[in-house]
Short mmCIF file of the C-alpha atoms (twelve columns), coordinates in Angstrom:
data_MODEL
# 
_entry.id   MODEL 
# 
loop_
_atom_site.group_PDB 
_atom_site.id 
_atom_site.type_symbol 
_atom_site.label_atom_id 
_atom_site.label_alt_id 
_atom_site.label_comp_id 
_atom_site.label_asym_id 
_atom_site.label_seq_id 
_atom_site.Cartn_x 
_atom_site.Cartn_y 
_atom_site.Cartn_z 
_atom_site.pdbx_PDB_model_num 
ATOM 1   C CA . MET A 1   10.495  -37.802 -44.384 1 
ATOM 2   C CA . ALA A 2   6.734   -37.531 -43.718 1 
ATOM 3   C CA . VAL A 3   7.288   -38.193 -40.067 1 
ATOM 4   C CA . GLY A 4   10.039  -35.572 -40.001 1 
ATOM 5   C CA . VAL A 5   7.747   -32.989 -41.588 1 
ATOM 6   C CA . LEU A 6   5.009   -33.707 -39.118 1 
ATOM 7   C CA . VAL A 7   7.456   -33.259 -36.210 1 
ATOM 8   C CA . VAL A 8   8.567   -29.929 -37.551 1 
ATOM 9   C CA . VAL A 9   5.008   -28.733 -38.096 1 
ATOM 10  C CA . ALA A 10  4.087   -29.816 -34.516 1 
ATOM 11  C CA . LEU A 11  7.050   -28.030 -32.986 1 
ATOM 12  C CA . LEU A 12  6.172   -24.825 -34.944 1 
ATOM 13  C CA . ALA A 13  2.452   -24.953 -34.367 1 
ATOM 14  C CA . TRP A 14  2.772   -25.390 -30.588 1 
ATOM 15  C CA . PRO A 15  4.617   -22.136 -29.815 1 
ATOM 16  C CA . ILE A 16  2.661   -20.185 -32.395 1 
ATOM 17  C CA . GLY A 17  -0.604  -21.421 -30.901 1 
ATOM 18  C CA . LEU A 18  0.674   -20.764 -27.374 1 
ATOM 19  C CA . ALA A 19  1.635   -17.187 -28.253 1 
ATOM 20  C CA . VAL A 20  -1.769  -16.559 -29.840 1 
ATOM 21  C CA . TRP A 21  -3.494  -17.892 -26.737 1 
ATOM 22  C CA . ALA A 22  -1.274  -15.907 -24.398 1 
ATOM 23  C CA . ASN A 23  -1.879  -12.735 -26.342 1 
ATOM 24  C CA . GLY A 24  -5.593  -13.238 -25.841 1 
ATOM 25  C CA . LYS A 25  -5.171  -13.441 -22.058 1 
ATOM 26  C CA . VAL A 26  -3.158  -10.268 -21.616 1 
ATOM 27  C CA . GLN A 27  -5.014  -7.056  -20.747 1 
ATOM 28  C CA . HIS A 28  -4.086  -3.784  -22.358 1 
ATOM 29  C CA . THR A 29  -4.164  -0.195  -21.339 1 
ATOM 30  C CA . PRO A 30  -3.464  3.143   -23.233 1 
ATOM 31  C CA . ALA A 31  -0.348  3.805   -21.147 1 
ATOM 32  C CA . LEU A 32  2.110   5.553   -23.489 1 
ATOM 33  C CA . SER A 33  2.442   9.286   -23.740 1 
ATOM 34  C CA . GLY A 34  3.256   9.632   -27.470 1 
ATOM 35  C CA . ALA A 35  6.357   11.660  -26.562 1 
ATOM 36  C CA . ALA A 36  9.167   11.892  -29.079 1 
ATOM 37  C CA . ASP A 37  11.380  8.801   -29.152 1 
ATOM 38  C CA . THR A 38  14.716  8.775   -27.362 1 
ATOM 39  C CA . PRO A 39  17.556  6.474   -28.393 1 
ATOM 40  C CA . GLY A 40  17.315  2.736   -27.409 1 
ATOM 41  C CA . THR A 41  14.302  0.914   -26.016 1 
ATOM 42  C CA . THR A 42  12.864  1.782   -22.649 1 
ATOM 43  C CA . TYR A 43  10.452  -0.455  -20.583 1 
ATOM 44  C CA . LEU A 44  8.539   0.695   -17.544 1 
ATOM 45  C CA . LEU A 45  7.605   -2.247  -15.176 1 
ATOM 46  C CA . THR A 46  5.295   -1.771  -12.330 1 
ATOM 47  C CA . GLY A 47  3.645   -3.888  -9.630  1 
ATOM 48  C CA . SER A 48  0.073   -2.951  -8.803  1 
ATOM 49  C CA . ASP A 49  -1.037  -3.459  -5.168  1 
ATOM 50  C CA . SER A 50  -4.752  -3.454  -5.996  1 
ATOM 51  C CA . ARG A 51  -6.594  -5.587  -3.392  1 
ATOM 52  C CA . ALA A 52  -9.132  -6.608  -6.050  1 
ATOM 53  C CA . ASP A 53  -7.440  -9.894  -6.863  1 
ATOM 54  C CA . GLY A 54  -7.623  -11.128 -3.220  1 
ATOM 55  C CA . ALA A 55  -3.823  -11.667 -2.873  1 
ATOM 56  C CA . ILE A 56  -3.935  -9.286  0.094   1 
ATOM 57  C CA . GLU A 57  -6.696  -9.360  2.691   1 
ATOM 58  C CA . ASP A 58  -7.531  -5.697  3.097   1 
ATOM 59  C CA . THR A 59  -11.052 -4.294  3.276   1 
ATOM 60  C CA . THR A 60  -9.994  -0.633  3.987   1 
ATOM 61  C CA . THR A 61  -7.608  0.132   1.075   1 
ATOM 62  C CA . GLU A 62  -9.365  1.140   -2.114  1 
ATOM 63  C CA . GLY A 63  -8.044  1.640   -5.614  1 
ATOM 64  C CA . ALA A 64  -4.479  0.719   -6.609  1 
ATOM 65  C CA . ARG A 65  -0.979  1.957   -5.935  1 
ATOM 66  C CA . THR A 66  2.416   0.675   -7.031  1 
ATOM 67  C CA . ASP A 67  5.209   -0.280  -4.756  1 
ATOM 68  C CA . THR A 68  7.402   -1.563  -7.596  1 
ATOM 69  C CA . ILE A 69  8.595   0.849   -10.289 1 
ATOM 70  C CA . LEU A 70  11.459  -0.399  -12.511 1 
ATOM 71  C CA . LEU A 71  12.952  1.379   -15.512 1 
ATOM 72  C CA . LEU A 72  14.579  -1.055  -17.958 1 
ATOM 73  C CA . HIS A 73  16.687  0.510   -20.754 1 
ATOM 74  C CA . VAL A 74  18.389  -1.120  -23.682 1 
ATOM 75  C CA . PRO A 75  20.712  1.433   -25.314 1 
ATOM 76  C CA . GLU A 76  21.769  1.294   -28.951 1 
ATOM 77  C CA . HIS A 77  25.255  0.593   -27.665 1 
ATOM 78  C CA . GLY A 78  26.466  -0.235  -24.168 1 
ATOM 79  C CA . PRO A 79  25.085  -2.110  -21.162 1 
ATOM 80  C CA . THR A 80  21.460  -2.734  -20.440 1 
ATOM 81  C CA . ALA A 81  20.280  -1.056  -17.302 1 
ATOM 82  C CA . LEU A 82  17.585  -1.983  -14.715 1 
ATOM 83  C CA . ILE A 83  16.902  1.010   -12.469 1 
ATOM 84  C CA . SER A 84  14.602  0.833   -9.380  1 
ATOM 85  C CA . LEU A 85  12.683  4.063   -8.766  1 
ATOM 86  C CA . PRO A 86  11.751  4.239   -5.117  1 
ATOM 87  C CA . ARG A 87  8.002   4.708   -4.777  1 
ATOM 88  C CA . ASP A 88  8.456   7.639   -2.364  1 
ATOM 89  C CA . THR A 89  10.746  9.536   -4.758  1 
ATOM 90  C CA . TYR A 90  10.012  13.250  -4.575  1 
ATOM 91  C CA . VAL A 91  8.932   14.348  -8.015  1 
ATOM 92  C CA . GLU A 92  6.784   16.873  -9.933  1 
ATOM 93  C CA . VAL A 93  3.650   15.068  -11.158 1 
ATOM 94  C CA . PRO A 94  2.305   16.676  -14.330 1 
ATOM 95  C CA . GLY A 95  -0.836  18.598  -13.448 1 
ATOM 96  C CA . HIS A 96  -0.534  17.930  -9.777  1 
ATOM 97  C CA . GLY A 97  2.776   19.460  -8.541  1 
ATOM 98  C CA . PRO A 98  5.112   18.074  -5.915  1 
ATOM 99  C CA . ALA A 99  4.324   14.522  -4.742  1 
ATOM 100 C CA . LYS A 100 5.673   11.026  -4.174  1 
ATOM 101 C CA . LEU A 101 6.213   9.053   -7.425  1 
ATOM 102 C CA . ASN A 102 3.592   6.382   -6.691  1 
ATOM 103 C CA . ALA A 103 0.953   9.107   -6.250  1 
ATOM 104 C CA . ALA A 104 1.075   9.512   -9.993  1 
ATOM 105 C CA . PHE A 105 -0.191  5.972   -10.381 1 
ATOM 106 C CA . SER A 106 -2.961  6.516   -7.768  1 
ATOM 107 C CA . TRP A 107 -4.135  9.705   -9.425  1 
ATOM 108 C CA . GLY A 108 -3.835  8.774   -13.145 1 
ATOM 109 C CA . GLN A 109 -2.899  5.143   -13.312 1 
ATOM 110 C CA . ALA A 110 -0.397  4.039   -16.021 1 
ATOM 111 C CA . PRO A 111 -0.614  7.124   -18.283 1 
ATOM 112 C CA . LEU A 112 0.227   9.651   -15.586 1 
ATOM 113 C CA . LEU A 113 2.960   7.386   -14.139 1 
ATOM 114 C CA . VAL A 114 4.523   7.065   -17.583 1 
ATOM 115 C CA . GLN A 115 4.479   10.864  -18.011 1 
ATOM 116 C CA . THR A 116 5.996   11.405  -14.616 1 
ATOM 117 C CA . VAL A 117 8.800   8.829   -15.184 1 
ATOM 118 C CA . GLU A 118 9.589   10.342  -18.572 1 
ATOM 119 C CA . GLN A 119 9.785   13.819  -17.015 1 
ATOM 120 C CA . LEU A 120 12.051  12.558  -14.291 1 
ATOM 121 C CA . SER A 121 14.432  10.478  -16.455 1 
ATOM 122 C CA . GLY A 122 14.355  12.213  -19.858 1 
ATOM 123 C CA . LEU A 123 13.667  8.711   -21.376 1 
ATOM 124 C CA . THR A 124 10.585  8.039   -23.485 1 
ATOM 125 C CA . VAL A 125 8.827   4.880   -22.383 1 
ATOM 126 C CA . ASP A 126 8.348   2.519   -25.326 1 
ATOM 127 C CA . HIS A 127 6.659   -0.362  -23.548 1 
ATOM 128 C CA . TYR A 128 4.690   -0.587  -20.301 1 
ATOM 129 C CA . ALA A 129 4.095   -3.747  -18.241 1 
ATOM 130 C CA . GLU A 130 2.090   -4.087  -14.994 1 
ATOM 131 C CA . ILE A 131 1.493   -7.209  -12.846 1 
ATOM 132 C CA . GLY A 132 -0.852  -7.517  -9.900  1 
ATOM 133 C CA . MET A 133 -0.061  -8.979  -6.521  1 
ATOM 134 C CA . GLY A 134 -1.919  -12.211 -7.321  1 
ATOM 135 C CA . GLY A 135 0.234   -12.582 -10.403 1 
ATOM 136 C CA . VAL A 136 3.433   -12.605 -8.311  1 
ATOM 137 C CA . GLU A 137 2.137   -15.494 -6.149  1 
ATOM 138 C CA . GLN A 138 0.966   -17.477 -9.169  1 
ATOM 139 C CA . VAL A 139 4.144   -17.130 -11.132 1 
ATOM 140 C CA . VAL A 140 6.336   -18.160 -8.179  1 
ATOM 141 C CA . ASP A 141 4.212   -21.140 -7.479  1 
ATOM 142 C CA . ALA A 142 4.159   -22.010 -11.218 1 
ATOM 143 C CA . VAL A 143 7.985   -22.256 -11.284 1 
ATOM 144 C CA . GLY A 144 7.956   -24.430 -8.157  1 
ATOM 145 C CA . GLY A 145 9.086   -21.754 -5.668  1 
ATOM 146 C CA . VAL A 146 12.283  -19.768 -5.461  1 
ATOM 147 C CA . ASN A 147 15.258  -19.403 -3.184  1 
ATOM 148 C CA . LEU A 148 15.536  -15.944 -1.594  1 
ATOM 149 C CA . CYS A 149 18.067  -14.486 0.825   1 
ATOM 150 C CA . TYR A 150 17.812  -11.754 3.483   1 
ATOM 151 C CA . ASP A 151 20.401  -11.221 6.197   1 
ATOM 152 C CA . ALA A 152 18.082  -10.316 9.145   1 
ATOM 153 C CA . ASP A 153 15.297  -11.812 11.292  1 
ATOM 154 C CA . VAL A 154 11.947  -10.183 10.295  1 
ATOM 155 C CA . ASN A 155 8.408   -10.208 11.720  1 
ATOM 156 C CA . ASP A 156 6.574   -7.543  9.832   1 
ATOM 157 C CA . PRO A 157 2.767   -7.489  10.217  1 
ATOM 158 C CA . ASP A 158 2.292   -4.887  7.448   1 
ATOM 159 C CA . SER A 159 3.728   -7.030  4.694   1 
ATOM 160 C CA . GLY A 160 3.283   -10.423 6.351   1 
ATOM 161 C CA . MET A 161 6.990   -11.222 5.981   1 
ATOM 162 C CA . VAL A 162 8.224   -13.617 8.738   1 
ATOM 163 C CA . TRP A 163 11.866  -14.463 8.080   1 
ATOM 164 C CA . ALA A 164 14.801  -16.094 9.823   1 
ATOM 165 C CA . ARG A 165 18.122  -14.714 8.767   1 
ATOM 166 C CA . GLY A 166 19.581  -16.462 5.734   1 
ATOM 167 C CA . CYS A 167 18.324  -18.092 2.534   1 
ATOM 168 C CA . HIS A 168 15.103  -20.064 2.203   1 
ATOM 169 C CA . ASP A 169 13.064  -21.868 -0.473  1 
ATOM 170 C CA . VAL A 170 9.658   -20.127 -0.503  1 
ATOM 171 C CA . GLY A 171 6.362   -20.276 -2.384  1 
ATOM 172 C CA . GLY A 172 4.261   -17.477 -3.768  1 
ATOM 173 C CA . VAL A 173 2.721   -16.054 -0.558  1 
ATOM 174 C CA . ASP A 174 6.084   -15.722 1.159   1 
ATOM 175 C CA . ALA A 175 7.700   -14.429 -1.941  1 
ATOM 176 C CA . LEU A 176 5.110   -11.649 -2.239  1 
ATOM 177 C CA . ALA A 177 5.669   -10.680 1.392   1 
ATOM 178 C CA . PHE A 178 9.433   -10.701 0.822   1 
ATOM 179 C CA . SER A 179 9.006   -8.193  -2.047  1 
ATOM 180 C CA . ARG A 180 6.545   -5.927  -0.238  1 
ATOM 181 C CA . MET A 181 8.341   -5.515  3.164   1 
ATOM 182 C CA . ARG A 182 9.656   -1.985  3.827   1 
ATOM 183 C CA . LYS A 183 9.005   -0.857  7.401   1 
ATOM 184 C CA . ALA A 184 11.204  -3.443  9.058   1 
ATOM 185 C CA . ASP A 185 14.056  -2.690  6.655   1 
ATOM 186 C CA . PRO A 186 16.456  0.109   7.925   1 
ATOM 187 C CA . THR A 187 17.140  0.974   4.284   1 
ATOM 188 C CA . GLY A 188 13.410  1.392   3.447   1 
ATOM 189 C CA . ASP A 189 12.594  1.722   -0.231  1 
ATOM 190 C CA . VAL A 190 16.152  1.062   -1.271  1 
ATOM 191 C CA . GLY A 191 16.207  -2.308  0.442   1 
ATOM 192 C CA . ARG A 192 12.779  -3.230  -0.857  1 
ATOM 193 C CA . ALA A 193 13.903  -2.447  -4.404  1 
ATOM 194 C CA . GLU A 194 16.882  -4.738  -3.992  1 
ATOM 195 C CA . ARG A 195 14.681  -7.619  -2.790  1 
ATOM 196 C CA . GLN A 196 12.220  -7.041  -5.653  1 
ATOM 197 C CA . ARG A 197 15.066  -7.309  -8.202  1 
ATOM 198 C CA . GLN A 198 16.290  -10.442 -6.351  1 
ATOM 199 C CA . LEU A 199 12.845  -11.998 -6.570  1 
ATOM 200 C CA . ILE A 200 12.380  -11.304 -10.323 1 
ATOM 201 C CA . GLY A 201 15.912  -12.600 -10.992 1 
ATOM 202 C CA . ALA A 202 15.146  -15.775 -8.968  1 
ATOM 203 C CA . VAL A 203 11.995  -16.405 -10.980 1 
ATOM 204 C CA . MET A 204 13.793  -15.911 -14.310 1 
ATOM 205 C CA . GLY A 205 16.496  -18.272 -13.155 1 
ATOM 206 C CA . LYS A 206 13.885  -20.993 -12.701 1 
ATOM 207 C CA . VAL A 207 12.499  -20.504 -16.190 1 
ATOM 208 C CA . LYS A 208 14.817  -22.397 -18.529 1 
ATOM 209 C CA . PRO A 209 13.516  -22.543 -22.131 1 
ATOM 210 C CA . GLN A 210 15.434  -25.729 -22.934 1 
ATOM 211 C CA . SER A 211 13.746  -27.593 -20.099 1 
ATOM 212 C CA . LEU A 212 10.291  -26.282 -21.027 1 
ATOM 213 C CA . VAL A 213 10.390  -27.352 -24.699 1 
ATOM 214 C CA . LEU A 214 9.576   -30.948 -23.962 1 
ATOM 215 C CA . HIS A 215 7.007   -30.056 -21.252 1 
ATOM 216 C CA . PRO A 216 4.133   -28.203 -22.983 1 
ATOM 217 C CA . GLY A 217 1.931   -28.654 -19.891 1 
ATOM 218 C CA . ARG A 218 4.415   -26.598 -17.803 1 
ATOM 219 C CA . GLN A 219 4.577   -24.016 -20.546 1 
ATOM 220 C CA . VAL A 220 0.851   -23.563 -20.421 1 
ATOM 221 C CA . GLU A 221 0.839   -23.394 -16.576 1 
ATOM 222 C CA . LEU A 222 3.592   -20.760 -16.563 1 
ATOM 223 C CA . VAL A 223 2.064   -18.647 -19.300 1 
ATOM 224 C CA . ASP A 224 -1.353  -18.865 -17.632 1 
ATOM 225 C CA . ALA A 225 0.111   -17.677 -14.315 1 
ATOM 226 C CA . GLY A 226 2.133   -14.929 -15.912 1 
ATOM 227 C CA . THR A 227 -0.490  -13.426 -18.136 1 
ATOM 228 C CA . GLY A 228 -3.529  -13.712 -15.868 1 
ATOM 229 C CA . ALA A 229 -2.631  -10.607 -13.889 1 
ATOM 230 C CA . LEU A 230 -0.625  -8.875  -16.611 1 
ATOM 231 C CA . THR A 231 -1.415  -5.539  -18.287 1 
ATOM 232 C CA . LEU A 232 0.569   -4.163  -21.201 1 
ATOM 233 C CA . ASP A 233 0.343   -0.960  -23.186 1 
ATOM 234 C CA . ASP A 234 -1.901  -1.096  -26.189 1 
ATOM 235 C CA . GLY A 235 0.918   -1.446  -28.697 1 
ATOM 236 C CA . SER A 236 2.770   -4.323  -26.942 1 
ATOM 237 C CA . ASN A 237 2.341   -8.085  -27.142 1 
ATOM 238 C CA . ILE A 238 3.873   -11.348 -26.022 1 
ATOM 239 C CA . VAL A 239 6.868   -10.841 -28.434 1 
ATOM 240 C CA . ASP A 240 7.649   -7.489  -26.747 1 
ATOM 241 C CA . LEU A 241 7.323   -9.245  -23.365 1 
ATOM 242 C CA . ALA A 242 9.907   -11.828 -24.514 1 
ATOM 243 C CA . ARG A 243 12.291  -9.052  -25.521 1 
ATOM 244 C CA . LEU A 244 11.722  -7.486  -22.093 1 
ATOM 245 C CA . ALA A 245 12.671  -10.744 -20.387 1 
ATOM 246 C CA . LEU A 246 15.839  -10.985 -22.423 1 
ATOM 247 C CA . ALA A 247 16.724  -7.349  -21.551 1 
ATOM 248 C CA . PHE A 248 16.030  -8.052  -17.877 1 
ATOM 249 C CA . LYS A 249 18.392  -11.042 -18.002 1 
ATOM 250 C CA . ALA A 250 21.049  -8.954  -19.686 1 
ATOM 251 C CA . ALA A 251 20.755  -6.188  -17.048 1 
ATOM 252 C CA . ASN A 252 21.239  -8.713  -14.259 1 
ATOM 253 C CA . GLY A 253 24.171  -10.347 -15.982 1 
ATOM 254 C CA . ASP A 254 27.852  -9.471  -15.550 1 
ATOM 255 C CA . GLY A 255 27.736  -6.905  -18.282 1 
ATOM 256 C CA . GLY A 256 24.535  -5.160  -17.051 1 
ATOM 257 C CA . ILE A 257 23.685  -2.313  -14.695 1 
ATOM 258 C CA . THR A 258 21.334  -2.594  -11.713 1 
ATOM 259 C CA . GLY A 259 20.527  -0.257  -8.890  1 
ATOM 260 C CA . THR A 260 18.901  3.113   -8.277  1 
ATOM 261 C CA . PRO A 261 19.540  6.705   -9.403  1 
ATOM 262 C CA . PRO A 262 21.831  8.753   -7.158  1 
ATOM 263 C CA . ILE A 263 19.985  9.325   -3.898  1 
ATOM 264 C CA . LYS A 264 20.708  12.364  -1.674  1 
ATOM 265 C CA . SER A 265 18.398  11.526  1.215   1 
ATOM 266 C CA . ILE A 266 15.921  8.726   2.177   1 
ATOM 267 C CA . ASP A 267 14.202  10.998  4.662   1 
ATOM 268 C CA . TYR A 268 13.690  14.298  2.833   1 
ATOM 269 C CA . ARG A 269 10.724  16.216  4.219   1 
ATOM 270 C CA . PRO A 270 9.682   18.919  1.773   1 
ATOM 271 C CA . GLY A 271 6.370   19.869  3.412   1 
ATOM 272 C CA . HIS A 272 3.209   19.878  1.257   1 
ATOM 273 C CA . ASN A 273 1.823   17.251  3.777   1 
ATOM 274 C CA . LEU A 274 4.025   14.633  2.031   1 
ATOM 275 C CA . GLY A 275 5.956   13.458  5.129   1 
ATOM 276 C CA . SER A 276 9.149   11.529  4.467   1 
ATOM 277 C CA . THR A 277 10.224  11.207  0.841   1 
ATOM 278 C CA . VAL A 278 13.259  9.936   -1.105  1 
ATOM 279 C CA . LEU A 279 15.221  12.809  -2.631  1 
ATOM 280 C CA . LEU A 280 17.315  12.083  -5.747  1 
ATOM 281 C CA . ASP A 281 20.522  14.014  -6.055  1 
ATOM 282 C CA . PRO A 282 19.521  17.046  -8.169  1 
ATOM 283 C CA . ASP A 283 23.098  17.588  -9.392  1 
ATOM 284 C CA . ALA A 284 23.939  13.988  -10.359 1 
ATOM 285 C CA . THR A 285 20.608  12.581  -11.485 1 
ATOM 286 C CA . PRO A 286 20.317  14.293  -14.974 1 
ATOM 287 C CA . ALA A 287 23.796  13.138  -16.002 1 
ATOM 288 C CA . PHE A 288 23.021  9.639   -14.612 1 
ATOM 289 C CA . PHE A 289 19.994  9.167   -16.794 1 
ATOM 290 C CA . ALA A 290 21.791  10.632  -19.844 1 
ATOM 291 C CA . ALA A 291 24.537  8.059   -19.323 1 
ATOM 292 C CA . ILE A 292 21.919  5.280   -19.037 1 
ATOM 293 C CA . ARG A 293 20.322  6.523   -22.282 1 
ATOM 294 C CA . ASP A 294 23.573  6.709   -24.170 1 
ATOM 295 C CA . GLY A 295 24.947  3.427   -22.834 1 
ATOM 296 C CA . SER A 296 28.060  5.177   -21.524 1 
ATOM 297 C CA . LEU A 297 27.691  4.173   -17.872 1 
ATOM 298 C CA . PRO A 298 29.996  1.296   -16.927 1 
ATOM 299 C CA . ALA A 299 28.451  -2.023  -15.960 1 
ATOM 300 C CA . GLY A 300 27.868  -2.882  -12.410 1 
ATOM 301 C CA . PRO A 301 25.742  -1.809  -9.412  1 
ATOM 302 C CA . VAL A 302 24.776  1.855   -9.155  1 
ATOM 303 C CA . GLY A 303 23.129  4.168   -6.600  1 
ATOM 304 C CA . GLY A 304 21.821  2.679   -3.350  1 
ATOM 305 C CA . MET A 305 21.910  4.323   0.051   1 
ATOM 306 C CA . PRO A 306 23.442  7.776   0.191   1 
ATOM 307 C CA . THR A 307 26.983  7.774   1.619   1 
ATOM 308 C CA . SER A 308 26.798  11.039  3.499   1 
# 
């Protein structure tokens, strides 16, 4: 009995201690707007391309932008949805006027991006999570690499993606390039968003809790890699991050929703010195986000490239 009690205490103390340690490593930012709640739970996930962590060798780009913007919504009833918002989406940025969506992050970091996404979607963001480029590399390497697929040959100097058509096992450097490539993809931001969701799904597929329970060293390595470049809103912690992971898994399952909002054009040129932008369908988008909010949209893929 005494040995049994000691084993139970050890099993409880390890994850509790790990969670406390992990919480201490995570950075926080005052991201949320304080807007009135909307039904369900909404997460905003972003990938910061700040060059400060050294993951990208670039001496000319200052500050930070975000090429990855994902809206994850768990409704009170109905399917969980993971929606990619193209970074070049044409939006109204509060206080700044018409712009591309990722300009909100450049001008006002997480708080302004949250406000802009809330205005676009009608969903109040409950939790915010941001990971830097270096974090992507570290997490992929910590899980032992991932298998990714792309049906084209690529040699893209901007992202560093060099790819032979098909599926390949890759490490962190190549996985990061895979998720960043856009200019060599004929579908632009839409294609990049698909690869980003593929990468995150591949990482989560390698993280099997049952196999980690008896390998505390691997748990520490994975948590260290995942939290070192992670920023959450002030009110969120590791428990919220775990709920986010479960929601992400549900969205990518058979009963979930993945894709983009309805897109009218991937080459909309509105002027204002903005160049080419992604125009969401102004007639269909409000109803789309309302259905996401209410859980009334059927499970399956949504959006993608415009059909006409």
